[in-house]
Tab-separated table of C-alpha atoms in Angstrom:
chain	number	residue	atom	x	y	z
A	1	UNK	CA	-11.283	-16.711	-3.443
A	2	UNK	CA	-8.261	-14.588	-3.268
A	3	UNK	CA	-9.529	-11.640	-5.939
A	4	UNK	CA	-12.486	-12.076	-3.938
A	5	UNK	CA	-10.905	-10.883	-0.938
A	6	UNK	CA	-9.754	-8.189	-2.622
A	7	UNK	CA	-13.230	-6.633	-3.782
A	8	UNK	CA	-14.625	-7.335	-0.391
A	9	UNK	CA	-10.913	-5.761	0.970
A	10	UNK	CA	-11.763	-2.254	-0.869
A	11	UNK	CA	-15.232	-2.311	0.403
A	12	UNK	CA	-14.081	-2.156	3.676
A	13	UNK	CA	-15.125	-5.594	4.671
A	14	UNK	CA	-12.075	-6.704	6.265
A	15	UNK	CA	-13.950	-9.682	8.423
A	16	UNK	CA	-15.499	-11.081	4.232
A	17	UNK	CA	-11.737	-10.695	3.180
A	18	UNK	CA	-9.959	-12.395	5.725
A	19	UNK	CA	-12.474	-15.213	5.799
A	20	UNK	CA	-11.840	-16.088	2.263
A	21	UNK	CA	-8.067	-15.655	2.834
A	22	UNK	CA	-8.508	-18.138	5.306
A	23	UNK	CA	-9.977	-20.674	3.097
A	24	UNK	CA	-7.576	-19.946	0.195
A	25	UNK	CA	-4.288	-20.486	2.270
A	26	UNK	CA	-6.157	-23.556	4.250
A	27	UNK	CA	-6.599	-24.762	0.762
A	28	UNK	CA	-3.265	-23.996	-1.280
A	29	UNK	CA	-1.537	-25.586	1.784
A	30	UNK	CA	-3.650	-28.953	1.265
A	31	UNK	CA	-2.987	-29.284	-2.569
A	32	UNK	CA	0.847	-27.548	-2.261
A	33	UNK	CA	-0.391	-24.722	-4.219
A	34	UNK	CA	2.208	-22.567	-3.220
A	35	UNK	CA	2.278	-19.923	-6.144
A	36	UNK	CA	-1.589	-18.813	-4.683
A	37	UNK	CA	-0.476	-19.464	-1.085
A	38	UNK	CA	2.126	-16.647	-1.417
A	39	UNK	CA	-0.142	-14.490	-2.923
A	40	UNK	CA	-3.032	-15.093	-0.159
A	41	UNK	CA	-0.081	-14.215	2.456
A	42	UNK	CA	0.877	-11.058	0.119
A	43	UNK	CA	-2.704	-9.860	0.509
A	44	UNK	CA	-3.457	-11.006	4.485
A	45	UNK	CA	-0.740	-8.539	5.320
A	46	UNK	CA	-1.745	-5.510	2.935
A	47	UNK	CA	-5.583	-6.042	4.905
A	48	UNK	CA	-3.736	-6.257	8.569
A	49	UNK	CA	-1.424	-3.394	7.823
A	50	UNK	CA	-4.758	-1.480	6.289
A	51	UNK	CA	-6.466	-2.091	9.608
A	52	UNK	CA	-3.241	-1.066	12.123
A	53	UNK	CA	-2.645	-4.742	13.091
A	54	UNK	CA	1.201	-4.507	12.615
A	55	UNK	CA	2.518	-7.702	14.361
A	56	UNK	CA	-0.134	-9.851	11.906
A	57	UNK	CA	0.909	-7.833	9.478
A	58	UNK	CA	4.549	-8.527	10.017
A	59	UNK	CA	4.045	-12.422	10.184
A	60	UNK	CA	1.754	-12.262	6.653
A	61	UNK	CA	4.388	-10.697	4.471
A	62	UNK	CA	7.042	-13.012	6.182
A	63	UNK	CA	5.358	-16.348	5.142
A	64	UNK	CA	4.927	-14.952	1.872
A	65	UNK	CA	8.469	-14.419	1.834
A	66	UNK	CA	9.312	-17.348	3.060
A	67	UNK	CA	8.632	-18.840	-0.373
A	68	UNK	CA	10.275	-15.547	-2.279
A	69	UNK	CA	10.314	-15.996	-6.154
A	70	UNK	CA	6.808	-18.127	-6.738
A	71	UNK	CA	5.069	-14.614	-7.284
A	72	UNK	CA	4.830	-11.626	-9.456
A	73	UNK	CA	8.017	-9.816	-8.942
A	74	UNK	CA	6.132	-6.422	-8.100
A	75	UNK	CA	3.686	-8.819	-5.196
A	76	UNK	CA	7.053	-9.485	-3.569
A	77	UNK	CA	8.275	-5.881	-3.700
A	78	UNK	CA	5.132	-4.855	-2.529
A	79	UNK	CA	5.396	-7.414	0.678
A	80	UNK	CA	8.878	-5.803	0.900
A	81	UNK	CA	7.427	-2.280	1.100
A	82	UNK	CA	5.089	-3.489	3.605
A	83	UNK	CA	7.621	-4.334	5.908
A	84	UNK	CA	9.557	-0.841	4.892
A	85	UNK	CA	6.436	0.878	6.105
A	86	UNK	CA	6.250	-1.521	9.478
A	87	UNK	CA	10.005	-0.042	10.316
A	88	UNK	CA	8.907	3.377	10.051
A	89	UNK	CA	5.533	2.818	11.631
A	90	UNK	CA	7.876	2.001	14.490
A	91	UNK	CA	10.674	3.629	14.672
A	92	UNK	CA	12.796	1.431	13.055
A	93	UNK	CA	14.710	3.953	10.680
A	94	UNK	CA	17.831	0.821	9.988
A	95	UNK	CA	15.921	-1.419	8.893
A	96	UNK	CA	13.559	0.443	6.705
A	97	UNK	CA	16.654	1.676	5.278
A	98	UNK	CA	17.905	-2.026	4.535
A	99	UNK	CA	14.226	-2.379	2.791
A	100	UNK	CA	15.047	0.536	0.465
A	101	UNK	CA	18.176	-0.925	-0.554
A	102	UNK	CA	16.966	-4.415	-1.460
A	103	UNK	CA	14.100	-2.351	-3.387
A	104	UNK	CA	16.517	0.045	-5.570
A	105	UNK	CA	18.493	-2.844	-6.208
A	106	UNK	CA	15.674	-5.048	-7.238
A	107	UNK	CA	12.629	-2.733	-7.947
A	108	UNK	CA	13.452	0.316	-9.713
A	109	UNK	CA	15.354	-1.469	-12.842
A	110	UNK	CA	11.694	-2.973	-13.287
A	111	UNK	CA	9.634	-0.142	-12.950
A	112	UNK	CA	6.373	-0.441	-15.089
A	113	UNK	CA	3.099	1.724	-15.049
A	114	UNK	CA	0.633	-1.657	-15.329
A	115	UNK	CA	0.575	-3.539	-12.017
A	116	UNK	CA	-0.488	-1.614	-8.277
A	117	UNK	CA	3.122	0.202	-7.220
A	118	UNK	CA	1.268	1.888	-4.698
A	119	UNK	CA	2.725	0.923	-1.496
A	120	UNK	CA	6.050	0.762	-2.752
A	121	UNK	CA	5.905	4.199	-4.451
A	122	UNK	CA	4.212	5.376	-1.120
A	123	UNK	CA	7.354	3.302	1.131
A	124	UNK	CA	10.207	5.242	-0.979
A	125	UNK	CA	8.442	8.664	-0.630
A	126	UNK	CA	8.780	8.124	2.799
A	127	UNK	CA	12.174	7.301	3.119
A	128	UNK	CA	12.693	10.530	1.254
A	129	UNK	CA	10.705	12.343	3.926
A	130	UNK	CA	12.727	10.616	6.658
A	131	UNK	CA	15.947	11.882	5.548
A	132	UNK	CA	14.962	15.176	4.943
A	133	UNK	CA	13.960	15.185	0.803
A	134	UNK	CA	10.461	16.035	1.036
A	135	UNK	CA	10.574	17.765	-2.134
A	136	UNK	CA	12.132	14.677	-4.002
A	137	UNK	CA	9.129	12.636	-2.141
A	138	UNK	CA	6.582	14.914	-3.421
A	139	UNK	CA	7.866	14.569	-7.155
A	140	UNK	CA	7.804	10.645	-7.008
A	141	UNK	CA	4.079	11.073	-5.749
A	142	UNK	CA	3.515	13.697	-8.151
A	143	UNK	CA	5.220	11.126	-10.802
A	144	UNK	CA	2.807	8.222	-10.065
A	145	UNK	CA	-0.628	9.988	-9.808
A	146	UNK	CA	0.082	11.181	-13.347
A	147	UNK	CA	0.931	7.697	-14.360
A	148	UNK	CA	-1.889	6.095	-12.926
A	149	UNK	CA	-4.486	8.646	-13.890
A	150	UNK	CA	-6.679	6.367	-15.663
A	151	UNK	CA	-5.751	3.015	-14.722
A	152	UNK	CA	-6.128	1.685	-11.009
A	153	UNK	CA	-8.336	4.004	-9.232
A	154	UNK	CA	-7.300	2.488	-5.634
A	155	UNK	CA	-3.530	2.979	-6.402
A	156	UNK	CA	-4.337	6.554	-8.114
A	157	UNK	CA	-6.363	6.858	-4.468
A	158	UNK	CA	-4.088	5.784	-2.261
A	159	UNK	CA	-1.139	7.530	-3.800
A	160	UNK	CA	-3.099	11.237	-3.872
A	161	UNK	CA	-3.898	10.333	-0.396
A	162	UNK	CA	-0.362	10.218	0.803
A	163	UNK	CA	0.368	13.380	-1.274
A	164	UNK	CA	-1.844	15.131	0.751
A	165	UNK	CA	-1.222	14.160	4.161
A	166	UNK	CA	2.754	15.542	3.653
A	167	UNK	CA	0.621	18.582	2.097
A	168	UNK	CA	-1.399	19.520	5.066
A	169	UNK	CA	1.158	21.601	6.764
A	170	UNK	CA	2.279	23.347	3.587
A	171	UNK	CA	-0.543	23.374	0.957
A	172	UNK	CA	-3.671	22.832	2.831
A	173	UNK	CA	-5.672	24.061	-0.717
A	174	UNK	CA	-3.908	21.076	-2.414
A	175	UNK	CA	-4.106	18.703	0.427
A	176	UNK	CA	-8.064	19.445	0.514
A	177	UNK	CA	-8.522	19.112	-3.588
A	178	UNK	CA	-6.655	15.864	-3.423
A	179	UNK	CA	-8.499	14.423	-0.329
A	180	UNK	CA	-12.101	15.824	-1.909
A	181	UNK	CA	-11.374	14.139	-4.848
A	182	UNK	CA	-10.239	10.759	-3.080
A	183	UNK	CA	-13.510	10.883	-0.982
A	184	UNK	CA	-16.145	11.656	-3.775
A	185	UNK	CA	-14.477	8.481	-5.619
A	186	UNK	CA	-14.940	6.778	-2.545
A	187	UNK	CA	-18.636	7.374	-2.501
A	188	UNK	CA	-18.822	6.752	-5.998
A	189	UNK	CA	-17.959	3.139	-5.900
A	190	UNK	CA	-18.590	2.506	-2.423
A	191	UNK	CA	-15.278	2.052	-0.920
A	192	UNK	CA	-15.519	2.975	2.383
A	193	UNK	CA	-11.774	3.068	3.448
A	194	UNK	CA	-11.191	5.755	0.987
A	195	UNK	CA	-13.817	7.437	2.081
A	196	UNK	CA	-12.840	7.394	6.055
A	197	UNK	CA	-8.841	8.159	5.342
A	198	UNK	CA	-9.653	10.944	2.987
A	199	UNK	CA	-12.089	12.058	5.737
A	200	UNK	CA	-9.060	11.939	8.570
A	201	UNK	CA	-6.997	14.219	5.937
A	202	UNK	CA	-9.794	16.377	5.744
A	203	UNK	CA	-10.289	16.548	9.649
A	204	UNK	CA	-6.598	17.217	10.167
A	205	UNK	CA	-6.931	20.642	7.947
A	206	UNK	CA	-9.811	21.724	10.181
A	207	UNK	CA	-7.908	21.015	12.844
A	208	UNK	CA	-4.741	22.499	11.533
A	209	UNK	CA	-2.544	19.451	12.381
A	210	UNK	CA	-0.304	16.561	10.400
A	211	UNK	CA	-1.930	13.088	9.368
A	212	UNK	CA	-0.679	9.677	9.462
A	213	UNK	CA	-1.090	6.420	7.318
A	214	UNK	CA	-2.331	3.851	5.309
A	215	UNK	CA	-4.464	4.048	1.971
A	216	UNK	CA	-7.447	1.461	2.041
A	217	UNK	CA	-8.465	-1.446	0.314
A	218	UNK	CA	-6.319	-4.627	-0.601
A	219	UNK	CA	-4.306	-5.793	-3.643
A	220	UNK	CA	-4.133	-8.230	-6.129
């Protein structure tokens, strides 16, 4: 049920996904599954962030936490970058910057090109941005997309997303490539929240103003 979520997740159908969430942490609850019940947690708060539901969000990747250390290690730096992301989605500069730590500390020493990095790759380029390295942000991104190339096309997606939303403003040619490219790959396999955020990145440059946000689908 869970990787089922997950297809229906990068399709866009959030209601599909969440119902089958439901059932898998109903039913890794009733048989103390609680290796699967962190992971259905870990992926109810990627599909709440995904859809600007912050407070479920919040609450998702804190009762996967709550159980810290029955998942894959990069799951439970990814719920960790989640909440990173929830700080500076509101203000909340401290605490992201408490996130970052635990993540250098606990993340980086790991770092593989296999598993989806995405959101935490996305988290630290922010950070970056936030205290004033935008150049060193851009070179992580830049760092990634090369590495993920030809492996997971939603982490490759969300990733050249991101790149071009801090490119609007300074690279609107670059911005538009990577956002073109996002949204034909979109169409191409039907994922519709690729399509729409690459779409809002595209809007911004005709409108000649900064984008915020997110990057579609769910994880695994």
């Amino acid at each position: 049920m869970i990787y089922s979520s997950v297809a229906s997740a990068d399709m866009g159908d959030y209601g599909a996904a969440s119902k089958l969430l439901d059932d898998a942490i109903r039913n890794t609850i009733q048989e103390g599954d609680w290796r699967n019940y962190v992971c259905a947690q870990h992926n109810r708060a990627f599909y709440a962030y995904e859809q600007g539901m912050l407070i479920e969000a919040r609450q998702a990747a804190n009762a996967a936490l709550v159980r810290r250390g029955l998942g894959a290690w990069y799951n439970e730096a990814s719920t960790w970058s989640l909440l990173g992301l929830i700080s500076l989605d509101e203000g909340e500069h401290e605490q992201a910057a408490v996130v970052r730590e635990r993540l250098l500390e606990g993340y980086l020493p790991r770092r593989i090109w296999g598993p989806d990095l995405s959101y935490i790759e996305i988290f630290l380029a922010r950070m970056e941005v936030a205290d004033g390295r935008r150049d060193l942000a851009l070179a992580r991104l830049s760092e990634v997309i090369a590495a993920y190339e030809h492996r997971d096309v939603f982490c490759l997606s969300r990733v050249q997303l991101e790149k071009a939303r801090m490119l609007v403003g300074t690279d609107p040619d670059e911005a538009r490539r990577l956002a073109r490219e996002v949204r034909a790959r979109g169409s191409e396999i039907g994922a519709q929240p690729l399509m729409d955020k690459a779409e809002a990145v595209l809007r911004s440059l005709r409108a000649g103003r900064a984008v915020g946000g997110g990057g579609g689908g769910g994880r695994s």
